XYZ file of C-alpha atoms in Angstrom:
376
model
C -105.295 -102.144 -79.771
C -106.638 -103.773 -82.693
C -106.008 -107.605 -81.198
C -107.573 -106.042 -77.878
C -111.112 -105.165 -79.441
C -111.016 -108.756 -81.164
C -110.426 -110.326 -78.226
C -113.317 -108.773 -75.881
C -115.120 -109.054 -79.177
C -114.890 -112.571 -79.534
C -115.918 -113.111 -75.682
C -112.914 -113.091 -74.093
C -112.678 -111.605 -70.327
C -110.839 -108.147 -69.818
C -109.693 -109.390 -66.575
C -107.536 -112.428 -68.079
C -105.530 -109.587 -69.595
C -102.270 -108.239 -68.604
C -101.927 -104.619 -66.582
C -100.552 -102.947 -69.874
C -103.242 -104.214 -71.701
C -106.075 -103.569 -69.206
C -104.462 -99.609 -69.489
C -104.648 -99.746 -73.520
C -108.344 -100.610 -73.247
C -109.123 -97.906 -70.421
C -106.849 -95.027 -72.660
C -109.241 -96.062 -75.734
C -112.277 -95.016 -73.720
C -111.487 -91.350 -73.397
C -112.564 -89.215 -76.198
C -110.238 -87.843 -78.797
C -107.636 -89.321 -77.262
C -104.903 -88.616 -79.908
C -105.831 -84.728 -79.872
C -105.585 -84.768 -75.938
C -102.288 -85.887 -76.207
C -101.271 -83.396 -79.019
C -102.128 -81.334 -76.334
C -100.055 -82.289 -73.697
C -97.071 -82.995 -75.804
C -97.368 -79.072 -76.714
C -97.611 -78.510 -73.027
C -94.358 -80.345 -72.426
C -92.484 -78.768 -75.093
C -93.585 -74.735 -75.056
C -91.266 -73.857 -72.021
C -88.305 -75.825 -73.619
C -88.233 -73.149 -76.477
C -88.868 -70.838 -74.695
C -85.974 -71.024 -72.442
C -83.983 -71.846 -76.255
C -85.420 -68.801 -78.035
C -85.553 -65.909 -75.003
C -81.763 -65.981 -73.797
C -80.890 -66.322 -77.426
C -83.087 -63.241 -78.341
C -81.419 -61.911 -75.578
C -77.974 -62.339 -76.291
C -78.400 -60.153 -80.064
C -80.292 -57.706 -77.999
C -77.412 -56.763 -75.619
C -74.818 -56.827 -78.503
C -76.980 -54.522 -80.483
C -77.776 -51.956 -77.305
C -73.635 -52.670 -76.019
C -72.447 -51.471 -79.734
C -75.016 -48.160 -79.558
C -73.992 -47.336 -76.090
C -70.214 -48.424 -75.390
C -69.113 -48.612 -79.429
C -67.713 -45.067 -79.058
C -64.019 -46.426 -78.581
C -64.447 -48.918 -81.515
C -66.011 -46.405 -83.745
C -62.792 -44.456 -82.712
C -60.699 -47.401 -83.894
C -62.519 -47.399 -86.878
C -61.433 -43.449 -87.934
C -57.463 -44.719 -86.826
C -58.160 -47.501 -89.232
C -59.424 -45.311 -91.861
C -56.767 -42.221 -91.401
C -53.696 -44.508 -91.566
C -55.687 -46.757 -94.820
C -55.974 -43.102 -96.398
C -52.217 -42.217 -95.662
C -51.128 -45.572 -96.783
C -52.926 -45.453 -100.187
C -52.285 -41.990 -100.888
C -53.463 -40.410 -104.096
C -54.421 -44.149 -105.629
C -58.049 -45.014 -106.325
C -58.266 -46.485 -102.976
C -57.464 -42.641 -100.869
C -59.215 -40.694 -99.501
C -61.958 -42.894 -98.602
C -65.169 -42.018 -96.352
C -65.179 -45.660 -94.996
C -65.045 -49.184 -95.252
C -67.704 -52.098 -95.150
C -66.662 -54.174 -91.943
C -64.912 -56.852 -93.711
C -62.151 -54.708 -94.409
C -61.206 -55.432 -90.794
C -60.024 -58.676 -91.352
C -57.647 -57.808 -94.185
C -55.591 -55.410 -92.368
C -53.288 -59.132 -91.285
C -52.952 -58.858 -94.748
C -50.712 -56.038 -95.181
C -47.241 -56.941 -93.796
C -43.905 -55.315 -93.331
C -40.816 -55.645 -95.846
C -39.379 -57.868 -93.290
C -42.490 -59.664 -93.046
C -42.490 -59.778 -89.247
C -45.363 -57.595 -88.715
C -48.355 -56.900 -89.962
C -50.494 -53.462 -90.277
C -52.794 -54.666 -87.210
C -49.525 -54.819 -84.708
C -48.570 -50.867 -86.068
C -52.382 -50.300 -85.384
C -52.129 -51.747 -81.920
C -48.906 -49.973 -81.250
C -50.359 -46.715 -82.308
C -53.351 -46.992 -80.080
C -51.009 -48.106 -77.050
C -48.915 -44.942 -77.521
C -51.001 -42.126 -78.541
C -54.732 -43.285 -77.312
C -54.564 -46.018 -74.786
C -57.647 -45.062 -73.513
C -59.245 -47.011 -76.451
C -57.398 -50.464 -75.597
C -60.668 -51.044 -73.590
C -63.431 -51.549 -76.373
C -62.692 -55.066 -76.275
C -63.838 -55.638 -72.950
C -66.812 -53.060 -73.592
C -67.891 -55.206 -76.169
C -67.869 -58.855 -75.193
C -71.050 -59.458 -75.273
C -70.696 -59.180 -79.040
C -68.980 -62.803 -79.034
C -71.471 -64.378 -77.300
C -74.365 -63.258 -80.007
C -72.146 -64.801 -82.660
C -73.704 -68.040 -81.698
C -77.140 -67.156 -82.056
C -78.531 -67.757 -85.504
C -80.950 -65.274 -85.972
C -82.932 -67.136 -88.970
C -83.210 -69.971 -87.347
C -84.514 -68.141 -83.795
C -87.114 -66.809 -86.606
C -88.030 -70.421 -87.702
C -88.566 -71.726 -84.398
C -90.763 -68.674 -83.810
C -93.152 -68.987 -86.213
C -93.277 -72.745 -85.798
C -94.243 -71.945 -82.124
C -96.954 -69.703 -83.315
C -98.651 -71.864 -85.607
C -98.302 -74.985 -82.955
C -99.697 -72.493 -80.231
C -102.974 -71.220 -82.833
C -103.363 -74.887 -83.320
C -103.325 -75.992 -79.824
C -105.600 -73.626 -79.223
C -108.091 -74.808 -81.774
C -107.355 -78.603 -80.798
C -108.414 -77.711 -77.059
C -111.975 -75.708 -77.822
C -113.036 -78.544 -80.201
C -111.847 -81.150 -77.483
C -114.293 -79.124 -74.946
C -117.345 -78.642 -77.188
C -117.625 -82.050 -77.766
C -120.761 -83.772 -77.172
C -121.784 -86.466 -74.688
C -119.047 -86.223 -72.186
C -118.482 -85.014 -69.110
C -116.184 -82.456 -68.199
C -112.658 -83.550 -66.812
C -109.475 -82.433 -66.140
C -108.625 -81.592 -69.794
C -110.973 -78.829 -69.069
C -109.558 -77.683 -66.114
C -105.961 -77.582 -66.937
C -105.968 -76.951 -70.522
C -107.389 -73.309 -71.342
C -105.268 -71.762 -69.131
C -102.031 -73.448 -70.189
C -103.032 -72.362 -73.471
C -103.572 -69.019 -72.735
C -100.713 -68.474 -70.228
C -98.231 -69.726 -73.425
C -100.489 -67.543 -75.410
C -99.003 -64.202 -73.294
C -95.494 -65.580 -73.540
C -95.195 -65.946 -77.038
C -96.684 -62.435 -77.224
C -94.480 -61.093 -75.198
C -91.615 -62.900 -77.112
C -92.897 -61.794 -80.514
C -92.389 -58.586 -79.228
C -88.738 -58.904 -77.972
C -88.072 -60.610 -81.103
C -89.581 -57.204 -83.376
C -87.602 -55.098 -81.421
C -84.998 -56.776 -81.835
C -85.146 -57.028 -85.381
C -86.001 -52.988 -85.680
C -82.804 -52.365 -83.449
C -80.513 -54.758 -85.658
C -81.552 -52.905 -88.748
C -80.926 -49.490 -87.321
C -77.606 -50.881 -86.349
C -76.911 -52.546 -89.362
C -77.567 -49.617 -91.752
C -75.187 -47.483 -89.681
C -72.354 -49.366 -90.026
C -73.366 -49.936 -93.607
C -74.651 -53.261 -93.933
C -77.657 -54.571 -95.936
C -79.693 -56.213 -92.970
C -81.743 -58.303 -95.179
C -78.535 -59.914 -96.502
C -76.494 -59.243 -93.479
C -77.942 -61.297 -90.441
C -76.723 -60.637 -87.101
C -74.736 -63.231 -86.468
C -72.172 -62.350 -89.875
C -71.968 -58.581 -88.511
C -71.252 -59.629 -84.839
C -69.086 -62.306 -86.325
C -66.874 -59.918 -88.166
C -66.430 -57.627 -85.017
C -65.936 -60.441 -82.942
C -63.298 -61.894 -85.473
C -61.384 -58.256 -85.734
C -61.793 -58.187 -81.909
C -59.733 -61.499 -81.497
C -57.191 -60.503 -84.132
C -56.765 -57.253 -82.195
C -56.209 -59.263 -78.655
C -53.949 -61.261 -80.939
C -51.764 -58.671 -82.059
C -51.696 -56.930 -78.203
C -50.248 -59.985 -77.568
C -47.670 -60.208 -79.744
C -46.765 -56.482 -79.514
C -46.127 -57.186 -76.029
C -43.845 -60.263 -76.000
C -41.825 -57.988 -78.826
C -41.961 -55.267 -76.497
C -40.846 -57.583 -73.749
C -38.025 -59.183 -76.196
C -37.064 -55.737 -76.802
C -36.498 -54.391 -73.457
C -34.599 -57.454 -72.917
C -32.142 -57.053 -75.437
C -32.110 -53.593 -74.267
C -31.138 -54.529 -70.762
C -28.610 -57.038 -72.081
C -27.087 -54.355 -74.358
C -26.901 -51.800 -71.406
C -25.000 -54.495 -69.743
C -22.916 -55.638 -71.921
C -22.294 -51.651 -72.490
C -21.516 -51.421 -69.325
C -18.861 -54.380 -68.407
C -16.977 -52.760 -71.310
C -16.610 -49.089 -69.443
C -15.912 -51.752 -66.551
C -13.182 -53.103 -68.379
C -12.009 -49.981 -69.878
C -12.093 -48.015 -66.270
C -10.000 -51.381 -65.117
C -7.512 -51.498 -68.367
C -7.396 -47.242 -67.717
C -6.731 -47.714 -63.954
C -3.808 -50.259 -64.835
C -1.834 -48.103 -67.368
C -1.737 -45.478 -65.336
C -0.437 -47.632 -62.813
C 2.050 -48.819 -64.626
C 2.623 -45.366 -66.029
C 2.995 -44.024 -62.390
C 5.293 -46.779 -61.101
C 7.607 -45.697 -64.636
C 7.681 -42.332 -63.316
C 8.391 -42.999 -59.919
C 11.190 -45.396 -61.127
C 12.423 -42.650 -63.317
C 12.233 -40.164 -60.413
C 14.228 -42.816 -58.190
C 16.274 -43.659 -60.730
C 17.444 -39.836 -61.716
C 17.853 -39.610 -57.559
C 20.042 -42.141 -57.175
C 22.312 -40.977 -60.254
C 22.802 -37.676 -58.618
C 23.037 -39.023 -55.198
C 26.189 -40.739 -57.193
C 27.505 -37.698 -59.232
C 27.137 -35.965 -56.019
C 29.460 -38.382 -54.063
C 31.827 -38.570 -56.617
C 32.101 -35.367 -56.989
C 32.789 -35.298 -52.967
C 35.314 -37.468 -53.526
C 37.372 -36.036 -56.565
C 37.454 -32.679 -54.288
C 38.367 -34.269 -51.561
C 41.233 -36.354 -52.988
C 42.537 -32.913 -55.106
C 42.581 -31.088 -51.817
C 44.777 -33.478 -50.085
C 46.958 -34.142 -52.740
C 47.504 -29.643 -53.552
C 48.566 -29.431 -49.580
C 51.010 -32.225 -49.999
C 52.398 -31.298 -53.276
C 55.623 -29.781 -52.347
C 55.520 -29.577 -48.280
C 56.222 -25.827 -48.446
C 53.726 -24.047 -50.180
C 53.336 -20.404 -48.278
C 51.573 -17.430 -49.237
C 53.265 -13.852 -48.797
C 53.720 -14.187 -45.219
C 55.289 -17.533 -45.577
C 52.358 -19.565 -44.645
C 50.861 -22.218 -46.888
C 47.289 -20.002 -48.503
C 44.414 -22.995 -48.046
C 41.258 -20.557 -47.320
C 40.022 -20.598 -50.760
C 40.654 -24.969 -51.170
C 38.246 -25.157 -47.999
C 35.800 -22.733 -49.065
C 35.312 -24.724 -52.617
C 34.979 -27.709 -50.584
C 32.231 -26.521 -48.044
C 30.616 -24.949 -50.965
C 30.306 -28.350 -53.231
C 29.123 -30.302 -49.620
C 26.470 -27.053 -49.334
C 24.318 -28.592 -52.076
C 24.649 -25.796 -55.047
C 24.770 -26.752 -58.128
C 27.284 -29.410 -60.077
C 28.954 -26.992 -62.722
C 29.461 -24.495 -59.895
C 30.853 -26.322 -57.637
C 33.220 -27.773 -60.510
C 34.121 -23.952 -61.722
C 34.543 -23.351 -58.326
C 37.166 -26.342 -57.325
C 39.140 -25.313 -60.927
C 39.355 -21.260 -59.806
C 41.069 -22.374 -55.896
C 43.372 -24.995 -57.553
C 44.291 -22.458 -60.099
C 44.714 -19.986 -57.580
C 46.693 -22.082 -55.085
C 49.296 -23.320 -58.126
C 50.402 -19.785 -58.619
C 50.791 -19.037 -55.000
C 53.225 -21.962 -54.916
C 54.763 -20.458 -58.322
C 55.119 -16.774 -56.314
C 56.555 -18.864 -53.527
């Protein structure tokens, strides 16, 4: 702009000059130019913070008013937490505690199993599964909790008070570009006061979410037992947020171990299960086999009386033949040969009775008809 003034200066014609530099010249005509634009670089920028710094407000606000309202189930968490940390530590130093700062939460991965294949949170999910399931849900009542990790609440507090002082000063800028002398009013004047005092209401209004916030985070702070001045926001959200995780974590694993279980479970009940099979079959088999023996034996003692039985047929028939022939005249007292008793014996071994009778029996009619031939 410099070259420009020495140039008209020196006699040179504004209308040899370029369109850019014709516009440099006209722009160094209007009064306090470089407050103007201070201005309307403000003007620009106010509703870009604002849309940074109001959903971020926003964000700890609904954590804060989620963990009042729906925090019941974690708060009930908590006690499980502390009851089991009690029972576990006994009589030591560390019993029969009244509570525990919040960053005891992420120490409970700590504490394992002998076996080192689980950890205190998985019995702590377990136990809530079985005996309160009800209280599985605080994770989803309190998701808004992870989301207001993000927010640094300092920093929300730095860009607030940097938009406060650039606001006052705008403010200033545009009443001492209006009470300037020897102009004439312009659009500066129309636009400018009320942009100024519409971002005016907003930041008010902001200011005031942001103190409530900030009243409300203390409250919440102190009853969970955190220092708030030490303790911002984020580090408390960020702790539930980081025992929340671990907690899905652990669901997680408690259920593919659950699943692995009942697996193994199922395979054992089958395997079980084609051993009875086999057992039932191997059973089934032997007493087969033991049936056919005893049918065998059955046939088999059959077919040796059906034998003894013929034989014996036989030998009584051959001795009766051969006691009629013996000496052609056998008679009884009458004179006629006495073979009543032979036939009887022999009708009485074909009648079915019983071996040793029927033998008795043949031995008593030979006997007797060997003395009738001796009378003879």
């Amino acid at each position: 702009m410099t070259s420009i003034n020495e140039y008209i200066a020196g006699g040179g014609s504004v209308g040899n000059l370029e369109t850019v530099e014709q516009f440099f010249i006209q722009l160094d005509k209007i009064p306090k130019l470089k407050t103007r634009m201070s201005c309307m670089t403000y003007k620009l920028n106010f509703p870009e913070k604002m849309a940074e710094l109001r959903p971020a407000l926003l964000k700890i606000d609904k954590a804060i008013r989620d963990m009042k309202r729906k925090g019941k189930n974690f708060l009930k968490v908590i006690e499980i937490i502390l009851a089991i940390g009690n029972f576990l530590n006994g009589n030591t130093t560390r019993g029969n505690c009244m509570g525990f700062s919040l960053n005891s939460l992420l120490k409970i991965n700590d504490t394992r199993t002998t076996d080192n294949k689980a950890t205190l949170m998985h019995y702590i999910v377990q136990f809530v599964e079985d005996k309160h399931p009800d209280l599985l849900k605080w994770t989803k009542e309190l998701s808004s909790v992870r989301h207001a990790t993000k927010v640094s609440f300092p920093a929300v507090q730095g860009e607030m008070a940097v938009l406060k002082k650039s606001t006052e000063a705008t403010a200033k800028k545009v009443q001492a570009v209006m009470k300037e002398e020897k102009r004439k009013p312009d659009n500066f004047d129309k636009m400018m006061p009320s942009v100024v005092e519409k971002c005016k209401k907003e930041y008010e209004e902001l200011e005031k979410l942001f103190n409530k916030v900030s009243q409300d985070y203390e409250k919440l702070a102190e009853k969970f037992g955190e220092e708030p001045k030490t303790t911002p926001p984020e580090a408390l959200f960020g702790m539930v947020s980081d025992f929340m995780n671990l907690f899905k974590k652990a669901r997680k694993e408690v259920k593919i171990q659950k699943a692995k279980a009942e697996k193994e479970r199922k395979r054992l009940l089958q395997q079980q299960k084609k051993v009875r099979e086999l057992e039932r079959t191997k059973r089934q088999r032997q007493e087969q086999q033991a049936k056919g023996d005893r049918d065998k034996e059955r046939e088999a003692r059959r077919e040796r009386r059906r034998k003894m039985k013929q034989k014996g047929n036989d030998d009584d028939t051959n001795d009766a033949n051969g006691d009629g022939d013996g000496d052609g005249d056998g008679e009884n007292d009458e004179g006629e040969v006495d073979t009543k008793d032979l036939t009887d014996a022999i009708t009485q071994l074909r009648s079915g009775k019983a071996f040793k009778k029927r033998r008795l029996r043949r031995q008593d009619t030979l006997r007797q008809s060997k003395l009738s031939k001796f009378e003879l």
